[in-house]
JSON list of C-alpha atoms in Angstrom, two decimals:
[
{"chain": "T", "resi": 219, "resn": "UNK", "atom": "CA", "xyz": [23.11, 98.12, -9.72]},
{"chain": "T", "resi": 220, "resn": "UNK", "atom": "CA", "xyz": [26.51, 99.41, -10.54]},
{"chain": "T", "resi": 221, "resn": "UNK", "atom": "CA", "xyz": [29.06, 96.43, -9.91]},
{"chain": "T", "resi": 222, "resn": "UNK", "atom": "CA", "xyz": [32.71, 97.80, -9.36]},
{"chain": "T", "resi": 223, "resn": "UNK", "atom": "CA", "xyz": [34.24, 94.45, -10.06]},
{"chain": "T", "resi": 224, "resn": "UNK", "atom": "CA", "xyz": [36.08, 94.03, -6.90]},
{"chain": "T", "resi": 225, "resn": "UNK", "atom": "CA", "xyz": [34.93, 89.99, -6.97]},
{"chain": "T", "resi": 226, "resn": "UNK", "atom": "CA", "xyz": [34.10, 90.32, -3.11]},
{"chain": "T", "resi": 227, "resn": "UNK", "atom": "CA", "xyz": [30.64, 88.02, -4.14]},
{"chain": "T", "resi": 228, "resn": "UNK", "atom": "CA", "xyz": [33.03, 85.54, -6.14]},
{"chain": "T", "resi": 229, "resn": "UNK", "atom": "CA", "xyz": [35.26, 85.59, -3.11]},
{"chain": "T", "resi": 230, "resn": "UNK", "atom": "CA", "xyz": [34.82, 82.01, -0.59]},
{"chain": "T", "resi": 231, "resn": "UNK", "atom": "CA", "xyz": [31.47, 81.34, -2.23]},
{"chain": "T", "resi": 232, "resn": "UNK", "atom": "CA", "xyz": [29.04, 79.29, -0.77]},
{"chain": "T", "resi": 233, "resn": "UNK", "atom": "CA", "xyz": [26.62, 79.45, -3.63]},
{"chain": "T", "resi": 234, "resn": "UNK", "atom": "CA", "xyz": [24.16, 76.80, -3.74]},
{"chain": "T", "resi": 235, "resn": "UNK", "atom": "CA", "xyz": [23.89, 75.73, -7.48]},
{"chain": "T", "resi": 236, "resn": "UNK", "atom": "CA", "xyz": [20.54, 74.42, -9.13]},
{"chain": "T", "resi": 237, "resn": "UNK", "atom": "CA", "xyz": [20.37, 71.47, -11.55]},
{"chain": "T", "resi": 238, "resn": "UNK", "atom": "CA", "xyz": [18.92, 74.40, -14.05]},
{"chain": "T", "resi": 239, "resn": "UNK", "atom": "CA", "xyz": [22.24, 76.07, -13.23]},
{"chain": "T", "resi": 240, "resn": "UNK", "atom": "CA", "xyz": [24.37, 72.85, -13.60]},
{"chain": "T", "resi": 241, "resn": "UNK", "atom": "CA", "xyz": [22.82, 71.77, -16.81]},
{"chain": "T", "resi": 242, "resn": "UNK", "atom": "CA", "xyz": [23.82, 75.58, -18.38]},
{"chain": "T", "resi": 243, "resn": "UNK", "atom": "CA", "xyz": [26.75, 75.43, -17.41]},
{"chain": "T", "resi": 244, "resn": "UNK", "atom": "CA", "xyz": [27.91, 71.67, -18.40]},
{"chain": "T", "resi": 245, "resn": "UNK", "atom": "CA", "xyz": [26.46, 73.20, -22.12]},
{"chain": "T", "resi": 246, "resn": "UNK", "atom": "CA", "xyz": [29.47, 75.49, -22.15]},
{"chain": "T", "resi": 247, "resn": "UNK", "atom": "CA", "xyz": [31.88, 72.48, -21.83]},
{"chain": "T", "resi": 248, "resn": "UNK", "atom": "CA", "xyz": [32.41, 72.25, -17.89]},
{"chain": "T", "resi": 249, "resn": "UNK", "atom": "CA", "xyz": [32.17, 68.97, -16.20]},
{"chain": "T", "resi": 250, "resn": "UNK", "atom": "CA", "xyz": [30.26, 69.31, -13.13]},
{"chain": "T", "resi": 251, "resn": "UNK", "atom": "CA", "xyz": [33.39, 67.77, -10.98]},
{"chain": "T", "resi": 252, "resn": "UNK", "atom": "CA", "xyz": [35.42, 70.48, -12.25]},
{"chain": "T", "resi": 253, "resn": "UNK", "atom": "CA", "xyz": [33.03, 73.77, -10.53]},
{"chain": "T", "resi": 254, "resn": "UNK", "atom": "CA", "xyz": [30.91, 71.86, -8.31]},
{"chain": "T", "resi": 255, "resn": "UNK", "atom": "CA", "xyz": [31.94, 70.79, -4.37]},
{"chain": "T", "resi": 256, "resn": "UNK", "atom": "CA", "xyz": [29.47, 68.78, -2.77]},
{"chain": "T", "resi": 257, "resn": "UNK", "atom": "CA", "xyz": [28.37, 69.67, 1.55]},
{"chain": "T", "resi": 258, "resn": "UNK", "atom": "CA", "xyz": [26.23, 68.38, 2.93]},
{"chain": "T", "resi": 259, "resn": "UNK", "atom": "CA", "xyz": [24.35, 66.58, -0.03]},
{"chain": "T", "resi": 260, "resn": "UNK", "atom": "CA", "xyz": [23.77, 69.94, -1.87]},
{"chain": "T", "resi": 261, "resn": "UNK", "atom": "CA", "xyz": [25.81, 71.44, -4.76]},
{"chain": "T", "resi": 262, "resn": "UNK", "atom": "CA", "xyz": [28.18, 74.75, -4.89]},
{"chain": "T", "resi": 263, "resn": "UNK", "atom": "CA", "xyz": [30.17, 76.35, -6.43]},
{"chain": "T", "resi": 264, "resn": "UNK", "atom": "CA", "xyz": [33.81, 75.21, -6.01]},
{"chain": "T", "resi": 265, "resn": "UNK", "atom": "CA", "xyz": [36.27, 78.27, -4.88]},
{"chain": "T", "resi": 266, "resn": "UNK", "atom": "CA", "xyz": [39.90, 77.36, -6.21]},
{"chain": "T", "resi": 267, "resn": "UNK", "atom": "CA", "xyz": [42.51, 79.81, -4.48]},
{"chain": "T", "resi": 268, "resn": "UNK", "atom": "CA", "xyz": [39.61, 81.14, -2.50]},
{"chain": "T", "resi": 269, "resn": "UNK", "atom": "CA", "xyz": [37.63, 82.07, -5.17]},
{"chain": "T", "resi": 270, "resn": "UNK", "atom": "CA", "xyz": [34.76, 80.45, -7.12]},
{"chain": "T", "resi": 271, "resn": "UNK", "atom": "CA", "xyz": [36.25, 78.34, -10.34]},
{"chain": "T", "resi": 272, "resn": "UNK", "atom": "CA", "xyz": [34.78, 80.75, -12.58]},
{"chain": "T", "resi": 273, "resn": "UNK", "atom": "CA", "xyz": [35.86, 83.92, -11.20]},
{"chain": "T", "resi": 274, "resn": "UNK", "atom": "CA", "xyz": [39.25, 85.21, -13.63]},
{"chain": "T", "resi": 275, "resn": "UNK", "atom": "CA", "xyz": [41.53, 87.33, -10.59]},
{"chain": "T", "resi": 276, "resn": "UNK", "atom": "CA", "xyz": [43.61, 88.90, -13.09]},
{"chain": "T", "resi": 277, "resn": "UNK", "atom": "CA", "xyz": [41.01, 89.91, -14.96]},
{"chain": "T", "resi": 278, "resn": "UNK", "atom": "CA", "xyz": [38.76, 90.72, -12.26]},
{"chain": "T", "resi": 279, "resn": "UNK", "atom": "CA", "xyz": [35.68, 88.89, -13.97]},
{"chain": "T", "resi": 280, "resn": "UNK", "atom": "CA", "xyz": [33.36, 86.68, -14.02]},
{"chain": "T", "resi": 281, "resn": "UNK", "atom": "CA", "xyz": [34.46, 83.79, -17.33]},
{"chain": "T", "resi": 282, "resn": "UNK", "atom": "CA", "xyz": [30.66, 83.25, -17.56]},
{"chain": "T", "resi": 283, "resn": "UNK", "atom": "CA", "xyz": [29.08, 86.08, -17.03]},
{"chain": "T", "resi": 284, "resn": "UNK", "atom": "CA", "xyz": [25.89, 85.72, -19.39]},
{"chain": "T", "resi": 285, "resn": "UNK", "atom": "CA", "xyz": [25.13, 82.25, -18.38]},
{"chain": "T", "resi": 286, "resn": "UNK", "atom": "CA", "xyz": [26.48, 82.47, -14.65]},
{"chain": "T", "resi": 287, "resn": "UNK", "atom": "CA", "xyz": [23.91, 81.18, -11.94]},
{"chain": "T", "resi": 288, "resn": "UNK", "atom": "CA", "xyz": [20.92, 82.33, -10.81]},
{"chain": "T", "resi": 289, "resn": "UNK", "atom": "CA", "xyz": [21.97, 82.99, -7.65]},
{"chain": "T", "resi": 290, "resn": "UNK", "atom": "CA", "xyz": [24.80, 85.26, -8.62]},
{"chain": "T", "resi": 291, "resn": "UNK", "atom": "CA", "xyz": [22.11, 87.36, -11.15]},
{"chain": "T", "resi": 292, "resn": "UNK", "atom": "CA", "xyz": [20.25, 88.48, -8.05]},
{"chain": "T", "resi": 293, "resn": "UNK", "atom": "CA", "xyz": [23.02, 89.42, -5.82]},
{"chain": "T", "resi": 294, "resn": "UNK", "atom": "CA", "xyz": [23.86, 91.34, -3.40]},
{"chain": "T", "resi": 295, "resn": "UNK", "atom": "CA", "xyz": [20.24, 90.39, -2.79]},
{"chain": "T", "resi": 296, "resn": "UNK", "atom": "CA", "xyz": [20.33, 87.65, -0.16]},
{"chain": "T", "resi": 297, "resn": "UNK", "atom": "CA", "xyz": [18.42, 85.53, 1.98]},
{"chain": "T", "resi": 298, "resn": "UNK", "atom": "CA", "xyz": [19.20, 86.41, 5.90]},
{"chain": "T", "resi": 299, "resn": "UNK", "atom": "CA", "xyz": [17.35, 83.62, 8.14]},
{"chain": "T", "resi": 300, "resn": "UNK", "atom": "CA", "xyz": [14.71, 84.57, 10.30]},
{"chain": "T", "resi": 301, "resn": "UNK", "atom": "CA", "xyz": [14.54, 88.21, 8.10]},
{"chain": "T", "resi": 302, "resn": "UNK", "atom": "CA", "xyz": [13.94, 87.69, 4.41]},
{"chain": "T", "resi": 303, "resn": "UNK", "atom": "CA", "xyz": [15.47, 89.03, 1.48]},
{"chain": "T", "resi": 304, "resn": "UNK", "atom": "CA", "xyz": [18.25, 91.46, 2.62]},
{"chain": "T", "resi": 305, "resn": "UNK", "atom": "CA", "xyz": [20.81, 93.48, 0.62]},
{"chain": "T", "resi": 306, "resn": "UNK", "atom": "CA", "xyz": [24.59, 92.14, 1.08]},
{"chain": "T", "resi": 307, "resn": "UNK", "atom": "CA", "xyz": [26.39, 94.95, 2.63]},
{"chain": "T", "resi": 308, "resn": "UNK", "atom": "CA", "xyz": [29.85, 93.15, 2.41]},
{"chain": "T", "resi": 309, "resn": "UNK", "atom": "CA", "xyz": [29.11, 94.30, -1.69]},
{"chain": "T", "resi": 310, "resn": "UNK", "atom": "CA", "xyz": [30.87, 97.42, -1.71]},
{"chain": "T", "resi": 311, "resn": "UNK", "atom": "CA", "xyz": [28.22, 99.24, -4.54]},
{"chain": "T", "resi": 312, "resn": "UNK", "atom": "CA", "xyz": [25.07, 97.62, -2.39]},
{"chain": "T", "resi": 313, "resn": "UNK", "atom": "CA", "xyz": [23.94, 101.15, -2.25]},
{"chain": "T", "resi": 314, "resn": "UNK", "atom": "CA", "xyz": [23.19, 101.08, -5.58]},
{"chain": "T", "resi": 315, "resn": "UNK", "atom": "CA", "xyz": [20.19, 98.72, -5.87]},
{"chain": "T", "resi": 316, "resn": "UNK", "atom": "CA", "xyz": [17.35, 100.65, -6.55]},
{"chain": "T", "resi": 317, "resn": "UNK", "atom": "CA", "xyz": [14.21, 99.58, -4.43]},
{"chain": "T", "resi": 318, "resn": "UNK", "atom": "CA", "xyz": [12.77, 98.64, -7.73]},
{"chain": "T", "resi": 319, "resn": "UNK", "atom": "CA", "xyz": [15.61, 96.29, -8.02]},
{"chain": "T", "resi": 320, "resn": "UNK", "atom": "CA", "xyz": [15.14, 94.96, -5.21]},
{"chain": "T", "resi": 321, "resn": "UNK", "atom": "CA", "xyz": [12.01, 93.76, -5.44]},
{"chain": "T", "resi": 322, "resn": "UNK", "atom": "CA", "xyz": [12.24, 92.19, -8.44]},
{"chain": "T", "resi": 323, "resn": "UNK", "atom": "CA", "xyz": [15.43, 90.21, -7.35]},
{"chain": "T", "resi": 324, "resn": "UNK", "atom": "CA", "xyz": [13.73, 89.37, -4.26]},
{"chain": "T", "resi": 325, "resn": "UNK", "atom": "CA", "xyz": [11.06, 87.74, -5.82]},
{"chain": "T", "resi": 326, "resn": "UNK", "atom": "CA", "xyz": [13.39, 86.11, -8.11]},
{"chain": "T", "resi": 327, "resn": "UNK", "atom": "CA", "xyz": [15.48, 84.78, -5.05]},
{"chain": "T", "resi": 328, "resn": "UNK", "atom": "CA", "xyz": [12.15, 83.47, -3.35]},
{"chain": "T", "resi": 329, "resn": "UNK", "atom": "CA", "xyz": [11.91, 81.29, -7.02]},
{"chain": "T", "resi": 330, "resn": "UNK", "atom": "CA", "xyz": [15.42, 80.22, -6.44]},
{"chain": "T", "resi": 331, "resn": "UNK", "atom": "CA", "xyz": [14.92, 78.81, -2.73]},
{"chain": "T", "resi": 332, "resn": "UNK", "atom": "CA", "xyz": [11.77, 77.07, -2.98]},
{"chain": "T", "resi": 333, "resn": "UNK", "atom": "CA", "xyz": [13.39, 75.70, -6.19]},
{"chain": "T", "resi": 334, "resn": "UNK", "atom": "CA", "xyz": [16.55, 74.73, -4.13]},
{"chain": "T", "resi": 335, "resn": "UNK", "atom": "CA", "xyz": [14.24, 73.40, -1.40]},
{"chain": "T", "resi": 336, "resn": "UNK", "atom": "CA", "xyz": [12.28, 71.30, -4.12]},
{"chain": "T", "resi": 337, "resn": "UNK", "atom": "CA", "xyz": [15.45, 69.87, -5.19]},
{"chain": "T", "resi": 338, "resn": "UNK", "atom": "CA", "xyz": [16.94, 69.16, -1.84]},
{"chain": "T", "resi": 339, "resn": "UNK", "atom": "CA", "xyz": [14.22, 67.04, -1.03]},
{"chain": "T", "resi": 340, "resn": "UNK", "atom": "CA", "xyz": [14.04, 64.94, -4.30]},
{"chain": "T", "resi": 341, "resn": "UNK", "atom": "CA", "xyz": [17.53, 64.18, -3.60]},
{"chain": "T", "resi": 342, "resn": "UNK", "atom": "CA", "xyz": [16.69, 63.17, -0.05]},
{"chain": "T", "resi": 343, "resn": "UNK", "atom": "CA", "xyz": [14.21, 61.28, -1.01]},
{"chain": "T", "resi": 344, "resn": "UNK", "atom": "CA", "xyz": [16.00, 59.71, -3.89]},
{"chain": "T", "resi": 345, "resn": "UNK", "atom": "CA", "xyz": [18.62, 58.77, -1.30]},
{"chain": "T", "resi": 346, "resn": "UNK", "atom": "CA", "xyz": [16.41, 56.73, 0.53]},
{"chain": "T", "resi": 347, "resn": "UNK", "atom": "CA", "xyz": [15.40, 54.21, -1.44]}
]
């Protein structure tokens, strides 16, 4: 994929973070109350000024781009209910992901939601007792 660096995918992000993802990034000296909001019981990526916390405007980047999330690595490959795996067409250089690419981060994101689903309910069930 060729990413233009518009920050469209940083841009009112909903992206659901795993603890794999929170643990990386606490390493790098955030606290997780600085880049995490909390809905519903699940974990995301905070968006300060409409944008996620990590995402520089001026410099239109990303400030951890080797050790962002697993779910931004494999977009614009998304989920789409009731579909599958689907390419994000609000990403302006979507055409660019080979089918190759595709596949592989589709797999990848199937990793990432049954991980996300695992961790979901350990939480719930955590909560319960």
């Amino acid at each position: 994929m060729q990413c233009s660096r518009c920050g469209k995918c940083c841009e009112k992000t909903e992206m659901e973070l795993l603890n794999s993802d929170i643990r990386r990034l606490a390493t790098l000296g955030f606290k997780p109350e600085e880049f995490i909001s909390i809905h519903e019981g699940i974990p995301r990526l905070k968006n300060v000024n409409g944008f996620c916390y990590f995402y520089n405007v001026s410099k239109r980047e990303c400030k951890i781009y080797s050790k962002r999330p697993l779910g931004c690595r494999v977009y614009p490959v998304i989920y789409v209910e009731g579909v599958g795996p689907s390419i994000d067409k609000l990403c302006p250089m979507w055409h660019t992901v080979s089918y190759k690419e595709f596949k592989i981060k589709a797999r990848v994101l199937r990793k990432i939601l049954n991980r996300l689903n695992e961790e979901r309910r350990k939480r719930l069930i955590e909560g319960e007792r």
